[in-house]
Coordinates of C-alpha atoms in Angstrom, one line a residue:
M13 CA 2.6 -28.8 6.3
A14 CA 2.5 -31.5 9.0
A15 CA 5.9 -32.9 8.2
L16 CA 7.9 -29.9 7.6
L17 CA 6.7 -28.0 10.5
T18 CA 7.0 -31.1 12.5
A19 CA 10.9 -31.2 11.6
I20 CA 11.1 -27.4 12.1
G21 CA 9.5 -27.8 15.6
A22 CA 12.1 -30.5 16.7
A23 CA 15.1 -28.7 15.3
S24 CA 15.7 -27.0 18.7
V25 CA 16.5 -30.4 19.9
A26 CA 18.7 -31.0 17.1
R27 CA 20.4 -28.0 18.0
T28 CA 21.4 -29.0 21.7
A29 CA 22.6 -32.6 20.3
G30 CA 25.4 -30.7 18.3
A31 CA 26.2 -31.2 14.6
A32 CA 25.1 -34.3 13.0
A33 CA 27.4 -37.0 11.9
P34 CA 28.0 -37.6 8.2
T35 CA 25.5 -40.5 7.6
S36 CA 24.7 -42.8 4.3
E37 CA 22.5 -40.0 3.2
A38 CA 25.3 -38.2 1.6
S39 CA 25.9 -38.8 -1.6
D40 CA 29.7 -39.6 -1.4
E41 CA 32.4 -38.9 1.5
A42 CA 33.4 -35.4 -0.1
T43 CA 29.5 -34.2 0.7
A44 CA 29.3 -35.8 3.8
R45 CA 32.6 -34.0 5.2
A46 CA 31.4 -30.8 3.6
L47 CA 28.1 -31.7 5.3
A48 CA 29.4 -32.2 8.8
H49 CA 32.0 -28.9 8.3
A50 CA 28.9 -26.9 7.5
E51 CA 26.7 -28.1 10.4
T52 CA 29.6 -27.6 12.9
R53 CA 30.1 -24.2 12.1
L54 CA 26.3 -23.5 11.9
S55 CA 26.4 -24.4 15.7
A56 CA 29.6 -22.8 16.6
L57 CA 28.3 -19.4 15.4
A58 CA 24.8 -19.8 16.5
G59 CA 23.4 -16.2 17.7
K60 CA 25.8 -14.2 15.3
P61 CA 25.2 -12.6 12.2
E62 CA 28.5 -14.7 10.9
Q63 CA 26.0 -17.6 11.2
V64 CA 24.8 -16.8 7.5
G65 CA 28.3 -18.2 6.4
P66 CA 27.7 -21.7 7.0
L67 CA 24.0 -21.5 6.6
V68 CA 24.6 -20.7 3.1
E69 CA 27.5 -23.5 2.9
L70 CA 24.7 -25.8 4.2
L71 CA 22.1 -24.9 1.4
E72 CA 24.9 -25.3 -1.3
L73 CA 24.6 -28.9 -0.8
A74 CA 20.7 -29.0 -0.8
E75 CA 20.4 -30.9 -4.3
L76 CA 23.1 -33.6 -3.3
L77 CA 21.2 -34.6 -0.3
P78 CA 17.3 -36.2 0.2
P79 CA 15.1 -33.2 -0.1
E80 CA 14.2 -33.3 4.1
R81 CA 17.7 -33.6 5.1
L82 CA 18.2 -29.9 5.9
D83 CA 14.6 -29.4 7.4
A84 CA 16.1 -29.8 10.8
P85 CA 19.4 -27.9 10.9
V86 CA 17.8 -25.0 8.8
G87 CA 14.7 -25.1 11.1
A88 CA 17.2 -24.8 14.0
V89 CA 18.4 -21.5 12.8
M90 CA 15.1 -20.2 12.1
T91 CA 13.3 -21.3 15.7
D92 CA 16.7 -20.5 17.8
G93 CA 15.6 -17.2 19.8
A94 CA 19.1 -15.9 19.8
T95 CA 19.7 -16.4 16.0
D96 CA 20.2 -13.0 14.5
P97 CA 17.2 -11.9 12.8
L98 CA 18.6 -11.5 9.2
V99 CA 20.2 -15.1 9.4
A100 CA 16.6 -16.4 10.8
A101 CA 15.1 -14.5 8.0
R102 CA 16.9 -16.3 5.0
A103 CA 16.5 -19.6 6.9
R104 CA 12.8 -18.9 7.0
D105 CA 12.7 -18.1 3.2
W106 CA 14.6 -21.4 2.3
L107 CA 12.1 -23.2 4.1
A108 CA 9.2 -21.5 2.6
S109 CA 10.5 -22.6 -0.7
R110 CA 10.9 -26.2 0.6
A111 CA 7.5 -26.2 1.3
D112 CA 6.5 -24.5 -2.0
A113 CA 8.5 -27.4 -3.8
T114 CA 6.5 -30.1 -1.9
G115 CA 3.1 -28.4 -2.8
D116 CA 2.4 -27.3 0.6
T117 CA 1.3 -23.8 -0.2
T118 CA -0.3 -23.3 3.3
A119 CA 2.8 -24.1 5.1
A120 CA 5.0 -21.6 2.7
E121 CA 2.7 -18.9 3.6
E122 CA 2.7 -19.6 7.3
L123 CA 6.6 -19.6 7.0
R124 CA 6.5 -16.2 5.0
R125 CA 4.2 -14.5 7.2
P126 CA 6.5 -12.9 9.8
L127 CA 8.9 -11.9 7.1
G128 CA 7.1 -8.6 6.4
L129 CA 6.7 -9.0 2.8
L130 CA 4.5 -6.6 1.2
S131 CA 2.1 -8.0 -1.1
R132 CA -0.8 -5.1 -1.6
V133 CA 1.4 -3.4 -4.6
W134 CA 0.1 -1.2 -7.4
V135 CA 2.2 -1.5 -10.6
V136 CA 2.4 0.5 -13.7
G137 CA 4.8 0.0 -17.0
P138 CA 6.6 -1.0 -18.7
F139 CA 8.3 2.2 -20.2
G140 CA 11.7 3.0 -21.7
D141 CA 14.2 1.4 -23.7
G142 CA 16.7 -1.2 -21.6
R143 CA 19.2 -0.2 -18.9
A144 CA 19.3 3.4 -20.1
S145 CA 15.9 3.7 -18.6
F146 CA 17.1 3.9 -15.1
G147 CA 18.1 7.6 -15.7
V148 CA 14.8 8.8 -17.3
G149 CA 12.4 10.0 -15.2
F150 CA 8.9 8.8 -16.4
P151 CA 5.7 10.4 -15.1
P152 CA 4.6 8.0 -12.3
E153 CA 8.0 9.2 -10.7
T154 CA 6.6 12.6 -9.8
E155 CA 3.0 11.8 -8.8
T156 CA 2.1 12.2 -5.2
D157 CA -1.2 11.1 -4.8
R158 CA -2.7 7.3 -5.5
P159 CA -2.8 5.6 -8.1
E160 CA -5.7 5.9 -10.6
P161 CA -6.5 2.8 -12.6
G162 CA -8.1 5.2 -15.3
R163 CA -5.0 7.2 -15.8
L164 CA -3.3 6.5 -19.1
Y165 CA 0.8 6.9 -19.9
P166 CA 2.7 6.5 -22.8
G167 CA 4.4 3.3 -22.6
K168 CA 7.2 1.3 -23.9
E169 CA 5.0 -0.1 -26.9
H170 CA 1.6 1.3 -25.9
D171 CA -0.3 3.2 -23.5
V172 CA -0.2 1.9 -19.5
S173 CA -2.1 2.4 -16.7
W174 CA -2.0 1.4 -13.0
R175 CA -3.2 -1.9 -11.9
R176 CA -3.3 -4.0 -8.8
A177 CA -0.6 -6.6 -8.7
D178 CA -2.3 -9.3 -6.3
G179 CA -2.7 -11.8 -8.8
A180 CA 1.2 -11.9 -9.7
F181 CA 2.6 -12.6 -6.4
Y182 CA 4.0 -16.3 -6.1
R183 CA 6.4 -17.8 -3.8
G184 CA 6.9 -14.5 -2.3
R185 CA 8.1 -12.4 -4.9
L186 CA 6.2 -10.0 -7.3
H187 CA 6.3 -11.5 -11.1
L188 CA 6.1 -8.1 -13.1
D189 CA 6.7 -10.6 -16.1
A190 CA 3.3 -12.3 -15.5
L191 CA 1.7 -8.7 -15.7
L192 CA 3.7 -6.4 -18.1
R193 CA 4.5 -6.9 -22.1
P194 CA 7.1 -6.4 -23.3
D195 CA 8.7 -7.7 -20.2
S196 CA 12.7 -7.1 -21.0
D197 CA 14.5 -4.1 -21.6
A198 CA 11.9 -2.0 -19.6
A199 CA 11.1 -0.2 -16.5
A200 CA 8.0 -0.3 -14.5
Y201 CA 6.8 1.4 -11.1
L202 CA 5.5 0.0 -8.1
V203 CA 3.5 1.8 -5.2
A204 CA 2.9 0.3 -1.8
W205 CA 1.0 2.0 0.8
V206 CA 2.2 1.3 4.4
R207 CA 0.6 2.3 7.7
S208 CA 2.8 2.6 11.0
P209 CA 1.0 2.9 14.4
V210 CA 4.0 5.5 15.5
A211 CA 7.0 7.3 13.5
V212 CA 9.8 5.0 13.3
E213 CA 12.9 4.2 11.5
A214 CA 12.6 1.1 9.2
A215 CA 14.6 -0.8 6.6
L216 CA 13.1 -1.9 3.2
R217 CA 14.8 -4.9 1.9
L218 CA 14.5 -5.2 -1.6
G219 CA 15.3 -7.8 -4.3
T220 CA 15.1 -6.8 -7.8
A221 CA 16.3 -8.2 -11.3
G222 CA 18.5 -4.9 -12.2
P223 CA 18.8 -1.3 -11.6
A224 CA 16.1 0.3 -8.6
K225 CA 15.3 3.3 -7.2
V226 CA 13.1 3.8 -4.0
W227 CA 11.4 6.8 -2.7
C228 CA 9.7 6.9 0.5
N229 CA 6.9 9.9 0.9
G230 CA 8.6 11.8 -1.8
A231 CA 12.2 11.6 -0.9
L232 CA 14.5 9.6 -2.7
A233 CA 16.0 6.7 -0.5
F234 CA 18.0 4.5 -2.7
A235 CA 19.2 4.4 -6.3
A236 CA 21.5 1.6 -7.5
D237 CA 22.2 1.0 -11.2
R238 CA 23.0 -2.9 -11.1
A239 CA 22.3 -5.7 -13.3
R240 CA 21.6 -9.3 -11.6
S241 CA 19.3 -11.5 -10.8
A242 CA 16.6 -11.0 -8.3
R243 CA 17.1 -12.8 -4.9
F244 CA 16.0 -12.3 -1.4
D245 CA 17.3 -9.6 0.9
Q246 CA 20.0 -8.1 -1.7
D247 CA 19.5 -4.6 -0.5
A248 CA 18.6 -2.8 2.6
V249 CA 17.1 0.7 2.1
G250 CA 16.8 3.0 5.5
I251 CA 13.6 4.7 5.7
E252 CA 11.6 7.2 8.2
L253 CA 8.0 6.2 8.4
R254 CA 5.8 8.6 9.8
A255 CA 2.7 7.6 12.0
G256 CA -0.1 6.8 9.8
W257 CA 0.0 6.3 6.1
N258 CA 3.3 6.3 4.0
R259 CA 4.0 6.2 0.1
L260 CA 6.7 3.6 -1.0
L261 CA 7.6 3.8 -4.6
V262 CA 10.0 1.5 -6.0
K263 CA 11.2 2.0 -9.9
T264 CA 12.7 -1.3 -11.2
V265 CA 14.3 -2.1 -14.4
V266 CA 15.0 -5.2 -16.1
T267 CA 17.3 -6.1 -19.2
Q268 CA 16.9 -9.9 -19.8
G269 CA 15.8 -12.7 -17.5
S270 CA 13.0 -13.2 -15.0
W271 CA 11.6 -9.8 -14.0
Q272 CA 10.9 -10.2 -10.4
V273 CA 10.8 -7.9 -7.2
A274 CA 10.8 -9.2 -3.8
A275 CA 10.2 -6.4 -0.8
R276 CA 9.8 -6.4 3.0
L277 CA 9.8 -4.2 5.8
T278 CA 11.6 -4.5 9.0
T279 CA 13.4 -2.8 11.6
P280 CA 16.7 -1.5 10.8
A281 CA 18.4 -4.4 12.7
G282 CA 16.4 -6.8 10.6
G283 CA 13.9 -7.6 13.4
A284 CA 10.0 -7.8 13.1
L285 CA 7.9 -4.5 12.3
T286 CA 4.6 -3.7 13.2
F287 CA 2.7 -2.1 10.0
D288 CA -0.1 -2.6 7.6
N289 CA -0.2 -2.6 3.8
D290 CA -3.1 -2.0 2.3
W291 CA -4.1 -0.6 -1.2
A292 CA -4.7 3.2 -0.4
P293 CA -5.7 5.6 2.1
E294 CA -8.8 7.7 1.6
Q295 CA -6.8 10.9 2.2
V296 CA -3.2 11.1 0.8
P297 CA -0.9 12.7 3.3
P298 CA 1.7 15.4 1.9
H299 CA 5.1 14.4 1.0
A300 CA 7.6 14.7 3.6
R301 CA 11.4 14.7 3.2
A302 CA 13.5 12.6 5.8
G303 CA 17.4 12.0 6.8
A304 CA 19.1 8.8 5.9
V305 CA 18.8 5.9 8.1
P306 CA 21.4 3.6 8.8
V307 CA 20.6 0.0 8.8
R308 CA 22.1 -3.5 9.2
S309 CA 23.4 -5.6 6.1
L310 CA 24.8 -9.1 6.2
E311 CA 26.9 -8.3 3.4
A312 CA 28.5 -5.5 5.2
I313 CA 29.4 -7.6 8.4
L314 CA 30.9 -10.3 6.4
R315 CA 33.0 -8.1 4.3
D316 CA 34.1 -6.1 7.6
D317 CA 35.1 -9.6 8.9
A318 CA 37.3 -10.4 6.2
L319 CA 38.9 -7.0 6.2
R320 CA 39.9 -7.4 9.7
A321 CA 40.6 -11.2 10.1
P322 CA 44.2 -12.0 10.9
P323 CA 46.1 -13.9 8.5
G324 CA 45.6 -17.5 8.1
Q325 CA 42.6 -19.9 8.7
A326 CA 40.6 -17.1 10.2
A327 CA 40.9 -14.9 7.3
A328 CA 40.5 -18.0 4.7
D329 CA 37.0 -18.8 6.5
A330 CA 35.9 -15.0 6.6
W331 CA 36.5 -14.6 2.7
L332 CA 35.2 -18.0 1.8
D333 CA 32.1 -17.1 4.0
L334 CA 31.6 -13.6 2.0
G335 CA 32.2 -15.3 -1.2
R336 CA 29.4 -17.8 -0.8
Y337 CA 27.1 -15.4 0.9
L338 CA 27.8 -13.0 -2.6
L339 CA 27.3 -15.9 -4.9
A340 CA 23.9 -17.0 -3.3
V341 CA 22.6 -13.4 -2.8
D342 CA 24.0 -11.9 -5.8
P343 CA 23.9 -8.1 -4.7
A344 CA 26.2 -6.4 -7.2
D345 CA 26.4 -5.8 -10.7
R346 CA 26.8 -9.1 -12.5
D347 CA 30.1 -7.4 -14.5
V348 CA 31.7 -6.7 -10.9
Q349 CA 32.3 -10.5 -10.3
A350 CA 32.2 -10.0 -6.5
P351 CA 31.9 -13.4 -5.6
V352 CA 34.8 -14.2 -7.5
Q353 CA 36.9 -11.6 -6.1
A354 CA 36.3 -12.9 -2.7
F355 CA 37.2 -16.5 -3.5
E356 CA 40.4 -15.3 -5.0

């Protein structure tokens, strides 16, 4: 923890010194040029959401460099007060994964704490049969009260009931495949109770292994039928939180592969949000219908930049940034091949 956090603390000094010159740490000349290019752009775009482009470009090089080589430049992005909050969050998530990789779970938890991750979550499932489960309304979908562990539902292969998922959180994600069997071609439901001190607009930033739906206090806020791998901040769902307790229900469908969900709450712009996440209130408030809440999305910003960029180098950089982001975040259905389209 000390070594990593010291590197992050020194990162603001590295920022003022400008981009680092290629060194012998780079595995070859091409890697050194790519590293210098990414760090130069990272510095030039400081404070802008477009900084996520060179950040992703830099992180693509991580496997070609000594593990600690990127701690300072990525730490500078995280600690720079002018950094876009969504870009800073991505840097923070990567550094937390770095800490996990070194076995320093204390540092990883400290790095993830400001992200607003939901960790006290109830889970029930599996239900259904494959991707078709997305369009089927299973019983938990219509409930409005607190999850009851003794309540049984007919599941995919056997009766299932609500259970706390606190033992299945690992490296900032809920690993449903550690809780549910079977863990492929199925659907499950997650309930998180969130208490806000005031009525406020918010964004639920979600990463799922496939098709997903979101309800906030009974109102459907999001539905997307997309097969992919779960990544950090794939979707941004605008919701209205009332003062007091709020019920968030997430439906997640998996086909094949790892069944994971990452969920965090922010302001619509991506900044820190004040809230509590606990198991359940003593009294469940009534459901309330709410309108749509616009939220900021790095994908939308990068796509708009690419579409508006004048022909030439500016357009090439903008489309490359979008392609790299889509490749790293994997927000679309895999059959759409969104990164390929951007790169072409």
